[in-house]
mmCIF file of C-alpha atoms in Angstrom:
data_model
loop_
_atom_site.group_PDB
_atom_site.id
_atom_site.type_symbol
_atom_site.label_atom_id
_atom_site.label_comp_id
_atom_site.label_asym_id
_atom_site.label_seq_id
_atom_site.Cartn_x
_atom_site.Cartn_y
_atom_site.Cartn_z
ATOM 1 C CA MET C 17 114.728 103.444 88.571
ATOM 2 C CA PRO C 18 116.872 105.188 91.217
ATOM 3 C CA ASN C 19 119.536 103.215 93.079
ATOM 4 C CA ASP C 20 117.830 103.761 96.449
ATOM 5 C CA PRO C 21 116.010 100.471 97.292
ATOM 6 C CA SER C 22 113.323 102.387 99.198
ATOM 7 C CA THR C 23 111.995 103.756 95.904
ATOM 8 C CA ALA C 24 111.222 100.210 94.700
ATOM 9 C CA VAL C 25 109.023 99.158 97.630
ATOM 10 C CA ILE C 26 105.592 97.866 96.571
ATOM 11 C CA ALA C 27 102.627 98.764 98.781
ATOM 12 C CA ARG C 28 101.054 95.591 100.160
ATOM 13 C CA LEU C 29 97.399 96.595 99.770
ATOM 14 C CA ARG C 30 97.238 98.814 96.706
ATOM 15 C CA GLY C 31 99.873 96.896 94.713
ATOM 16 C CA GLU C 32 101.748 100.008 93.517
ATOM 17 C CA PHE C 33 105.233 101.366 94.128
ATOM 18 C CA THR C 34 105.245 103.579 97.202
ATOM 19 C CA CYS C 35 107.531 106.040 95.371
ATOM 20 C CA ALA C 36 105.435 108.141 92.969
ATOM 21 C CA ALA C 37 108.380 108.651 90.580
ATOM 22 C CA THR C 38 109.035 104.900 90.347
ATOM 23 C CA GLU C 39 105.344 104.184 89.774
ATOM 24 C CA ALA C 40 105.253 106.836 87.034
ATOM 25 C CA ALA C 41 108.331 105.307 85.377
ATOM 26 C CA PHE C 42 106.742 101.851 85.543
ATOM 27 C CA LEU C 43 103.492 103.060 83.975
ATOM 28 C CA HIS C 44 105.385 104.920 81.258
ATOM 29 C CA GLN C 45 107.334 101.793 80.305
ATOM 30 C CA GLN C 46 104.207 99.612 80.387
ATOM 31 C CA SER C 47 101.919 102.109 78.613
ATOM 32 C CA ALA C 48 101.777 100.151 75.347
ATOM 33 C CA ARG C 49 100.674 97.006 77.170
ATOM 34 C CA ILE C 50 98.113 98.896 79.264
ATOM 35 C CA LEU C 51 96.551 100.493 76.172
ATOM 36 C CA ARG C 52 96.519 97.176 74.301
ATOM 37 C CA ASP C 53 94.774 95.477 77.236
ATOM 38 C CA LEU C 54 92.305 98.346 77.463
ATOM 39 C CA ARG C 55 91.293 98.069 73.789
ATOM 40 C CA ARG C 56 90.842 94.324 74.084
ATOM 41 C CA ALA C 57 88.875 94.529 77.341
ATOM 42 C CA LEU C 58 86.527 97.312 76.246
ATOM 43 C CA THR C 59 85.856 95.649 72.897
ATOM 44 C CA LEU C 60 85.036 92.224 74.347
ATOM 45 C CA CYS C 61 83.036 93.573 77.293
ATOM 46 C CA SER C 62 80.974 95.834 75.024
ATOM 47 C CA LEU C 63 80.296 92.964 72.628
ATOM 48 C CA PHE C 64 79.096 90.547 75.301
ATOM 49 C CA TYR C 65 77.149 93.241 77.123
ATOM 50 C CA VAL C 66 75.155 94.007 73.969
ATOM 51 C CA LEU C 67 74.703 90.342 73.027
ATOM 52 C CA PHE C 68 73.143 89.645 76.409
ATOM 53 C CA GLY C 69 70.330 91.904 75.267
ATOM 54 C CA VAL C 70 68.909 88.694 73.765
ATOM 55 C CA ALA C 71 68.007 87.666 77.310
ATOM 56 C CA ASP C 72 66.087 90.933 77.733
ATOM 57 C CA VAL C 73 64.083 90.213 74.572
ATOM 58 C CA LEU C 74 63.292 86.654 75.705
ATOM 59 C CA ALA C 75 62.189 87.875 79.137
ATOM 60 C CA LEU C 76 60.222 90.987 78.158
ATOM 61 C CA GLY C 77 59.480 90.631 74.447
ATOM 62 C CA LEU C 78 60.899 92.892 71.781
ATOM 63 C CA ALA C 79 58.703 95.880 72.608
ATOM 64 C CA GLY C 80 59.281 95.617 76.349
ATOM 65 C CA ALA C 81 63.051 95.223 75.906
ATOM 66 C CA VAL C 82 63.542 98.417 73.855
ATOM 67 C CA PRO C 83 64.454 100.597 76.898
ATOM 68 C CA LEU C 84 66.993 98.012 78.034
ATOM 69 C CA LEU C 85 68.482 97.611 74.564
ATOM 70 C CA ALA C 86 68.849 101.383 74.322
ATOM 71 C CA THR C 87 70.496 101.435 77.737
ATOM 72 C CA ARG C 88 72.917 98.649 76.765
ATOM 73 C CA SER C 89 73.898 100.476 73.575
ATOM 74 C CA ALA C 90 75.365 103.326 75.659
ATOM 75 C CA VAL C 91 78.176 101.002 76.813
ATOM 76 C CA PRO C 92 79.870 100.396 73.409
ATOM 77 C CA MET C 93 79.348 104.053 72.524
ATOM 78 C CA LEU C 94 81.265 105.099 75.650
ATOM 79 C CA ALA C 95 83.943 102.485 74.877
ATOM 80 C CA TRP C 96 84.460 103.901 71.378
ATOM 81 C CA ALA C 97 84.574 107.508 72.628
ATOM 82 C CA GLY C 98 86.918 106.531 75.467
ATOM 83 C CA LEU C 99 89.405 104.785 73.192
ATOM 84 C CA HIS C 100 89.384 107.793 70.869
ATOM 85 C CA TYR C 101 90.050 110.058 73.847
ATOM 86 C CA VAL C 102 92.973 107.907 75.027
ATOM 87 C CA ARG C 103 94.587 107.900 71.569
ATOM 88 C CA GLY C 104 94.628 111.706 71.517
ATOM 89 C CA SER C 105 95.827 112.178 75.090
ATOM 90 C CA SER C 106 99.349 113.347 75.929
ATOM 91 C CA ARG C 107 99.198 111.218 79.106
ATOM 92 C CA PRO C 108 97.663 107.987 77.789
ATOM 93 C CA VAL C 109 97.909 105.843 80.929
ATOM 94 C CA GLU C 110 96.108 108.383 83.116
ATOM 95 C CA ALA C 111 93.519 108.795 80.357
ATOM 96 C CA ALA C 112 93.134 105.012 80.136
ATOM 97 C CA TYR C 113 92.435 104.762 83.848
ATOM 98 C CA ARG C 114 89.844 107.540 83.667
ATOM 99 C CA VAL C 115 88.129 105.824 80.713
ATOM 100 C CA THR C 116 88.167 102.477 82.535
ATOM 101 C CA SER C 117 86.507 103.955 85.606
ATOM 102 C CA ALA C 118 83.845 105.709 83.524
ATOM 103 C CA PHE C 119 83.212 102.567 81.438
ATOM 104 C CA THR C 120 82.867 100.203 84.399
ATOM 105 C CA LEU C 121 80.678 102.654 86.333
ATOM 106 C CA LEU C 122 78.359 103.013 83.341
ATOM 107 C CA GLY C 123 78.300 99.259 82.777
ATOM 108 C CA MET C 124 77.353 98.553 86.378
ATOM 109 C CA PHE C 125 74.776 101.358 86.474
ATOM 110 C CA THR C 126 73.032 100.227 83.300
ATOM 111 C CA TYR C 127 72.912 96.706 84.663
ATOM 112 C CA MET C 128 70.980 98.024 87.667
ATOM 113 C CA VAL C 129 68.396 99.222 85.126
ATOM 114 C CA VAL C 130 68.208 95.689 83.732
ATOM 115 C CA VAL C 131 67.715 94.327 87.272
ATOM 116 C CA TRP C 132 64.936 96.849 87.874
ATOM 117 C CA TYR C 133 63.036 95.774 84.753
ATOM 118 C CA ARG C 134 63.578 92.028 85.351
ATOM 119 C CA PRO C 135 63.128 91.453 89.117
ATOM 120 C CA HIS C 136 62.123 87.785 88.743
ATOM 121 C CA ASP C 137 65.598 86.897 87.393
ATOM 122 C CA THR C 138 67.388 88.182 90.488
ATOM 123 C CA LEU C 139 69.402 85.000 91.088
ATOM 124 C CA LEU C 140 70.653 85.030 87.492
ATOM 125 C CA HIS C 141 71.503 88.681 87.884
ATOM 126 C CA GLY C 142 73.474 87.819 91.024
ATOM 127 C CA ASN C 143 75.653 85.421 89.043
ATOM 128 C CA SER C 144 76.206 88.109 86.431
ATOM 129 C CA VAL C 145 77.117 90.766 89.004
ATOM 130 C CA GLY C 146 79.646 88.424 90.643
ATOM 131 C CA LEU C 147 81.228 87.709 87.250
ATOM 132 C CA MET C 148 81.223 91.392 86.347
ATOM 133 C CA ALA C 149 82.984 92.221 89.615
ATOM 134 C CA VAL C 150 85.783 89.774 88.760
ATOM 135 C CA VAL C 151 86.041 91.247 85.254
ATOM 136 C CA VAL C 152 86.250 94.797 86.626
ATOM 137 C CA LEU C 153 88.972 93.803 89.081
ATOM 138 C CA ILE C 154 91.141 91.581 86.872
ATOM 139 C CA PHE C 155 90.390 91.915 83.177
ATOM 140 C CA ILE C 156 90.054 95.678 82.633
ATOM 141 C CA PRO C 157 93.252 97.659 83.450
ATOM 142 C CA ASN C 158 92.730 100.197 86.220
ATOM 143 C CA ARG C 159 94.218 101.259 89.527
ATOM 144 C CA LEU C 160 93.402 98.564 92.087
ATOM 145 C CA ARG C 161 91.751 100.863 94.598
ATOM 146 C CA SER C 162 89.503 102.363 91.887
ATOM 147 C CA ALA C 163 88.535 98.918 90.614
ATOM 148 C CA VAL C 164 87.765 97.665 94.144
ATOM 149 C CA ALA C 165 85.619 100.723 94.879
ATOM 150 C CA ILE C 166 83.606 100.302 91.662
ATOM 151 C CA ALA C 167 83.188 96.514 91.885
ATOM 152 C CA LEU C 168 82.311 96.422 95.591
ATOM 153 C CA GLY C 169 80.136 99.531 95.478
ATOM 154 C CA SER C 170 78.130 98.181 92.542
ATOM 155 C CA SER C 171 77.801 94.771 94.177
ATOM 156 C CA VAL C 172 76.476 96.294 97.396
ATOM 157 C CA ALA C 173 74.022 98.427 95.390
ATOM 158 C CA PHE C 174 72.739 95.326 93.570
ATOM 159 C CA ILE C 175 72.417 93.349 96.808
ATOM 160 C CA ALA C 176 70.451 96.192 98.394
ATOM 161 C CA LEU C 177 68.181 96.397 95.347
ATOM 162 C CA ALA C 178 67.605 92.620 95.349
ATOM 163 C CA TRP C 179 66.657 92.595 99.035
ATOM 164 C CA TRP C 180 64.423 95.640 98.573
ATOM 165 C CA GLN C 181 62.549 93.999 95.674
ATOM 166 C CA GLY C 182 62.013 90.918 97.847
ATOM 167 C CA VAL C 183 61.046 88.623 94.961
ATOM 168 C CA GLN C 184 63.330 85.755 96.021
ATOM 169 C CA ALA C 185 63.243 83.856 99.302
ATOM 170 C CA PRO C 186 65.562 85.177 102.046
ATOM 171 C CA ARG C 187 67.649 81.973 102.112
ATOM 172 C CA GLN C 188 68.297 82.360 98.376
ATOM 173 C CA LEU C 189 69.201 86.013 98.782
ATOM 174 C CA VAL C 190 71.620 85.157 101.600
ATOM 175 C CA SER C 191 73.390 82.574 99.426
ATOM 176 C CA MET C 192 73.508 85.000 96.497
ATOM 177 C CA THR C 193 74.907 87.775 98.739
ATOM 178 C CA MET C 194 77.666 85.506 100.039
ATOM 179 C CA LEU C 195 78.623 84.405 96.524
ATOM 180 C CA ILE C 196 78.819 88.004 95.259
ATOM 181 C CA LEU C 197 80.960 89.092 98.197
ATOM 182 C CA PHE C 198 83.204 86.064 97.683
ATOM 183 C CA ALA C 199 83.608 86.983 94.013
ATOM 184 C CA ASN C 200 84.667 90.489 95.061
ATOM 185 C CA ALA C 201 87.159 89.184 97.613
ATOM 186 C CA PHE C 202 88.594 86.641 95.163
ATOM 187 C CA GLY C 203 88.878 89.244 92.424
ATOM 188 C CA ALA C 204 90.549 91.788 94.721
ATOM 189 C CA VAL C 205 93.127 89.267 95.970
ATOM 190 C CA ALA C 206 93.861 88.063 92.426
ATOM 191 C CA ALA C 207 94.146 91.634 91.106
ATOM 192 C CA ASN C 208 96.469 92.618 93.953
ATOM 193 C CA ARG C 209 98.659 89.585 93.310
ATOM 194 C CA HIS C 210 98.813 90.368 89.590
ATOM 195 C CA ALA C 211 99.712 94.027 90.232
ATOM 196 C CA ARG C 212 102.487 93.069 92.650
ATOM 197 C CA LEU C 213 103.942 90.358 90.384
ATOM 198 C CA TRP C 214 103.894 92.743 87.430
ATOM 199 C CA ARG C 215 105.853 95.351 89.376
ATOM 200 C CA GLU C 216 108.232 92.794 90.860
ATOM 201 C CA GLN C 217 109.096 91.690 87.326
ATOM 202 C CA TYR C 218 109.715 95.319 86.350
ATOM 203 C CA ARG C 219 111.849 95.851 89.456
ATOM 204 C CA THR C 220 113.988 92.814 88.617
ATOM 205 C CA GLN C 221 114.449 94.038 85.042
ATOM 206 C CA GLN C 222 115.515 97.463 86.301
ATOM 207 C CA VAL C 223 118.034 95.937 88.709
ATOM 208 C CA LEU C 224 119.560 93.899 85.881
ATOM 209 C CA THR C 225 119.623 96.975 83.640
ATOM 210 C CA ASN C 226 121.329 99.038 86.346
ATOM 211 C CA LEU C 227 123.937 96.337 86.835
ATOM 212 C CA SER C 228 124.762 96.427 83.137
ATOM 213 C CA VAL C 229 124.984 100.220 82.746
ATOM 214 C CA ARG C 230 126.229 101.455 86.138
ATOM 215 C CA ASP C 231 129.522 101.304 87.958
ATOM 216 C CA PRO C 232 128.993 99.120 91.070
ATOM 217 C CA LEU C 233 131.344 101.168 93.282
ATOM 218 C CA THR C 234 129.996 104.681 92.695
ATOM 219 C CA GLY C 235 126.523 104.132 91.198
ATOM 220 C CA CYS C 236 127.440 106.359 88.232
ATOM 221 C CA TYR C 237 126.897 105.239 84.644
ATOM 222 C CA ASN C 238 129.794 103.226 83.251
ATOM 223 C CA ARG C 239 131.880 103.889 80.165
ATOM 224 C CA ARG C 240 130.296 101.045 78.216
ATOM 225 C CA HIS C 241 126.873 102.652 78.502
ATOM 226 C CA LEU C 242 128.403 106.022 77.596
ATOM 227 C CA ASN C 243 129.873 104.614 74.376
ATOM 228 C CA ALA C 244 126.873 102.432 73.526
ATOM 229 C CA ALA C 245 124.050 104.945 73.773
ATOM 230 C CA LEU C 246 124.318 107.757 76.276
ATOM 231 C CA LEU C 247 126.512 110.340 74.565
ATOM 232 C CA ASP C 248 125.202 109.652 71.062
ATOM 233 C CA GLY C 249 121.672 110.231 72.329
ATOM 234 C CA GLU C 250 122.564 113.579 73.900
ATOM 235 C CA PHE C 251 124.396 114.662 70.726
ATOM 236 C CA ALA C 252 121.460 113.678 68.531
ATOM 237 C CA ARG C 253 119.075 115.703 70.731
ATOM 238 C CA ALA C 254 121.391 118.723 70.750
ATOM 239 C CA ARG C 255 121.767 118.639 66.947
ATOM 240 C CA ARG C 256 118.054 118.164 66.329
ATOM 241 C CA TYR C 257 116.964 121.081 68.498
ATOM 242 C CA ARG C 258 120.156 123.169 68.064
ATOM 243 C CA LEU C 259 120.918 123.198 71.779
ATOM 244 C CA ASP C 260 124.060 123.891 73.772
ATOM 245 C CA LEU C 261 125.936 120.946 75.255
ATOM 246 C CA SER C 262 128.854 121.000 77.693
ATOM 247 C CA LEU C 263 131.111 118.293 79.088
ATOM 248 C CA VAL C 264 133.177 118.353 82.273
ATOM 249 C CA MET C 265 136.055 115.878 82.616
ATOM 250 C CA CYS C 266 137.194 115.445 86.236
ATOM 251 C CA ASP C 267 140.233 113.679 87.678
ATOM 252 C CA LEU C 268 141.236 113.312 91.331
ATOM 253 C CA ASP C 269 144.656 114.778 92.109
ATOM 254 C CA GLY C 270 147.220 112.505 93.789
ATOM 255 C CA PHE C 271 144.873 109.519 93.829
ATOM 256 C CA LYS C 272 147.609 106.925 93.248
ATOM 257 C CA ALA C 273 149.588 108.230 96.217
ATOM 258 C CA ILE C 274 146.503 107.942 98.456
ATOM 259 C CA ASN C 275 145.906 104.385 97.242
ATOM 260 C CA ASP C 276 149.525 103.425 97.857
ATOM 261 C CA THR C 277 149.647 105.079 101.286
ATOM 262 C CA TYR C 278 146.267 104.214 102.788
ATOM 263 C CA GLY C 279 145.153 101.233 100.704
ATOM 264 C CA HIS C 280 142.434 100.557 98.150
ATOM 265 C CA GLN C 281 139.632 100.815 100.714
ATOM 266 C CA ALA C 282 140.570 104.435 101.315
ATOM 267 C CA GLY C 283 140.750 105.042 97.560
ATOM 268 C CA ASP C 284 137.304 103.496 97.088
ATOM 269 C CA GLU C 285 135.867 105.704 99.840
ATOM 270 C CA LEU C 286 137.339 108.766 98.143
ATOM 271 C CA LEU C 287 135.841 107.775 94.780
ATOM 272 C CA ARG C 288 132.406 107.191 96.330
ATOM 273 C CA SER C 289 132.544 110.556 98.072
ATOM 274 C CA PHE C 290 133.498 112.406 94.898
ATOM 275 C CA ALA C 291 130.835 110.589 92.857
ATOM 276 C CA HIS C 292 128.195 111.457 95.467
ATOM 277 C CA LEU C 293 129.255 115.099 95.314
ATOM 278 C CA LEU C 294 128.922 115.128 91.513
ATOM 279 C CA GLN C 295 125.481 113.521 91.652
ATOM 280 C CA THR C 296 124.152 115.890 94.309
ATOM 281 C CA MET C 297 125.461 119.043 92.603
ATOM 282 C CA THR C 298 124.070 118.204 89.140
ATOM 283 C CA ARG C 299 120.449 118.239 87.973
ATOM 284 C CA ASP C 300 118.384 115.084 88.474
ATOM 285 C CA ALA C 301 117.059 113.517 85.257
ATOM 286 C CA VAL C 302 118.900 116.168 83.181
ATOM 287 C CA ASP C 303 122.656 115.928 83.746
ATOM 288 C CA THR C 304 124.541 112.632 83.641
ATOM 289 C CA VAL C 305 127.579 111.511 85.661
ATOM 290 C CA VAL C 306 129.777 108.776 84.191
ATOM 291 C CA ARG C 307 132.733 107.014 85.753
ATOM 292 C CA TYR C 308 135.008 107.307 82.755
ATOM 293 C CA GLY C 309 137.827 105.209 84.162
ATOM 294 C CA GLY C 310 139.937 104.815 87.310
ATOM 295 C CA GLU C 311 139.630 108.152 89.100
ATOM 296 C CA GLU C 312 138.225 110.012 86.057
ATOM 297 C CA PHE C 313 134.593 111.128 85.829
ATOM 298 C CA LEU C 314 132.681 112.720 82.974
ATOM 299 C CA VAL C 315 129.690 115.009 83.529
ATOM 300 C CA ILE C 316 127.340 115.572 80.568
ATOM 301 C CA LEU C 317 125.406 118.849 80.787
ATOM 302 C CA PRO C 318 122.600 119.174 78.192
ATOM 303 C CA LYS C 319 121.166 122.633 77.447
ATOM 304 C CA THR C 320 124.140 124.215 79.214
ATOM 305 C CA ARG C 321 126.381 126.974 77.859
ATOM 306 C CA LEU C 322 130.100 127.028 78.604
ATOM 307 C CA ASP C 323 129.827 129.748 81.260
ATOM 308 C CA GLY C 324 127.260 127.701 83.179
ATOM 309 C CA ALA C 325 129.435 124.586 82.980
ATOM 310 C CA ILE C 326 132.493 126.528 84.232
ATOM 311 C CA GLU C 327 130.497 127.881 87.160
ATOM 312 C CA LEU C 328 129.359 124.348 88.085
ATOM 313 C CA ALA C 329 132.902 122.955 87.789
ATOM 314 C CA GLU C 330 134.245 125.708 90.053
ATOM 315 C CA ARG C 331 131.603 124.988 92.680
ATOM 316 C CA ILE C 332 132.384 121.259 92.584
ATOM 317 C CA ARG C 333 136.135 121.965 92.753
ATOM 318 C CA ALA C 334 135.774 124.209 95.808
ATOM 319 C CA ALA C 335 133.365 121.839 97.578
ATOM 320 C CA PHE C 336 135.600 118.810 97.059
ATOM 321 C CA ALA C 337 138.755 120.657 98.125
ATOM 322 C CA ALA C 338 136.998 121.557 101.391
ATOM 323 C CA GLN C 339 135.830 117.988 102.084
ATOM 324 C CA ARG C 340 137.386 115.834 104.782
ATOM 325 C CA ILE C 341 136.573 112.142 104.541
ATOM 326 C CA ASP C 342 136.907 109.826 107.525
ATOM 327 C CA CYS C 343 138.095 106.329 106.638
ATOM 328 C CA GLY C 344 138.836 103.995 109.531
ATOM 329 C CA GLY C 345 140.233 106.715 111.738
ATOM 330 C CA THR C 346 142.183 108.323 108.892
ATOM 331 C CA THR C 347 141.118 111.698 107.503
ATOM 332 C CA LEU C 348 141.429 111.879 103.731
ATOM 333 C CA ALA C 349 141.534 115.067 101.705
ATOM 334 C CA THR C 350 142.580 115.883 98.162
ATOM 335 C CA THR C 351 141.569 118.032 95.198
ATOM 336 C CA ALA C 352 140.418 117.521 91.616
ATOM 337 C CA SER C 353 141.256 119.008 88.223
ATOM 338 C CA PHE C 354 138.611 119.831 85.622
ATOM 339 C CA GLY C 355 138.469 120.222 81.866
ATOM 340 C CA VAL C 356 135.339 121.934 80.553
ATOM 341 C CA VAL C 357 134.288 122.140 76.910
ATOM 342 C CA GLY C 358 131.112 123.645 75.466
ATOM 343 C CA ALA C 359 129.563 123.493 72.008
ATOM 344 C CA GLY C 360 126.535 125.156 70.498
ATOM 345 C CA PHE C 361 124.887 122.902 67.911
ATOM 346 C CA GLY C 362 123.823 125.542 65.459
ATOM 347 C CA PRO C 363 124.677 125.713 61.744
ATOM 348 C CA GLY C 364 128.292 124.797 60.964
ATOM 349 C CA GLN C 365 128.967 122.799 64.145
ATOM 350 C CA SER C 366 130.427 119.418 63.116
ATOM 351 C CA VAL C 367 132.042 118.172 66.330
ATOM 352 C CA THR C 368 131.730 114.455 67.120
ATOM 353 C CA PRO C 369 131.041 112.907 70.548
ATOM 354 C CA GLN C 370 134.520 111.431 70.832
ATOM 355 C CA GLY C 371 136.028 114.686 69.560
ATOM 356 C CA LEU C 372 134.305 116.649 72.332
ATOM 357 C CA ILE C 373 135.490 114.147 74.956
ATOM 358 C CA ALA C 374 139.049 114.394 73.590
ATOM 359 C CA VAL C 375 139.010 118.184 74.018
ATOM 360 C CA ALA C 376 137.631 117.896 77.582
ATOM 361 C CA ASP C 377 140.321 115.328 78.401
ATOM 362 C CA GLU C 378 143.044 117.571 76.955
ATOM 363 C CA LEU C 379 141.800 120.510 79.025
ATOM 364 C CA MET C 380 141.728 118.394 82.171
ATOM 365 C CA TYR C 381 145.404 117.436 81.701
ATOM 366 C CA GLU C 382 146.168 121.082 81.030
ATOM 367 C CA ALA C 383 144.638 121.880 84.429
ATOM 368 C CA LYS C 384 146.893 119.270 86.027
ATOM 369 C CA ARG C 385 149.988 120.620 84.309
ATOM 370 C CA SER C 386 149.038 124.147 85.432
ATOM 371 C CA GLY C 387 149.173 123.183 89.108
ATOM 372 C CA ARG C 388 146.073 121.001 89.715
ATOM 373 C CA ASN C 389 142.928 121.925 91.668
ATOM 374 C CA ARG C 390 141.773 124.211 88.871
ATOM 375 C CA VAL C 391 139.403 124.451 85.912
ATOM 376 C CA CYS C 392 140.487 124.856 82.283
ATOM 377 C CA ALA C 393 137.799 125.544 79.697
ATOM 378 C CA ARG C 394 137.257 126.138 76.001
ATOM 379 C CA ALA C 395 134.315 126.767 73.694
ATOM 380 C CA LEU C 396 134.216 124.993 70.342
ATOM 381 C CA ALA C 397 133.273 127.456 67.637
ATOM 382 C CA PRO C 398 131.336 126.416 64.508
ATOM 383 C CA VAL C 399 133.374 125.477 61.433
ATOM 384 C CA ALA C 400 132.359 128.600 59.522
ATOM 385 C CA ALA C 401 133.409 130.877 62.392
ATOM 386 C CA ARG C 402 136.796 129.152 62.739
ATOM 387 C CA ALA C 403 137.425 129.419 58.988
ATOM 388 C CA ALA C 404 136.754 133.154 59.109
#
């Protein structure tokens, strides 16, 4: 989840994150739970829907109930086909929501057929429709607005059919109508509350995760996360797919003198400004910026050749050198030195994560020794090429 709090706002009515990217990340993380709930819901609903065919037989006799039994059998068939479709989908959550909508629409439609054939049981049907509305809203995973549209639309269709048939007394139909609408309102409120609580729990987990892996001053990833998982993961991906990987080690020039002269608040403002520049000039969800220590930052550039990394480092160097930062009436300005290393993970490349960082660090200090405010770079050749 991004650091911007506005991306974690939950819409009051629809119970989803207002930021589409945050909602997508939430659904991706919760996909296993959503699919598990879908299998359970479709299995149980199909089972009970078919078993209630016994009531059709008792009301109409076996011969008269055949059309209704055939209609009911379409529900488990759609459930089976829908679950098979979800398992083969590359976007399972979206597929699950489409299957849920199709399943609940078919279930409600086929129940209207039952109501048509058994008009004298309208009050019993009203109880069933109210219960089905609650099930659609709460028990079967779906987007809230889709579930509300299906449950309320089906309830209104049933109410209209019951009044049109006119078998029951008006006072009974009024009571039944009120109960069905209450069931819809109760189900919608409960479903909205569940959706919001579910996302609030996710939001809290993400905040705690960010606190453990990010530097609180700059918002960049911290060194602990780099050593624990981040760099190893990028190396494993580069080796598996034989991709290029580049690192840029950055260090602010004269930072200690600025701290000593203007105070730590000025130093913190300078660090935040430089970190923001790194984050805005790198690719979202591709590149990674790490506060490596003190005034040092590490930029990880997957799928990036050395020439591309050098070009990026030069652009960052020039942009930061041109920056003027206002801090309590004082204008701060300094430069940065960069060490850039690139490796292609083809046959013969045996560099380690810490080895690549060590080279980038060495190049960064070489840039400082060469006069600062410059970029020093090197490509790591495969073992076989170096031996030749």
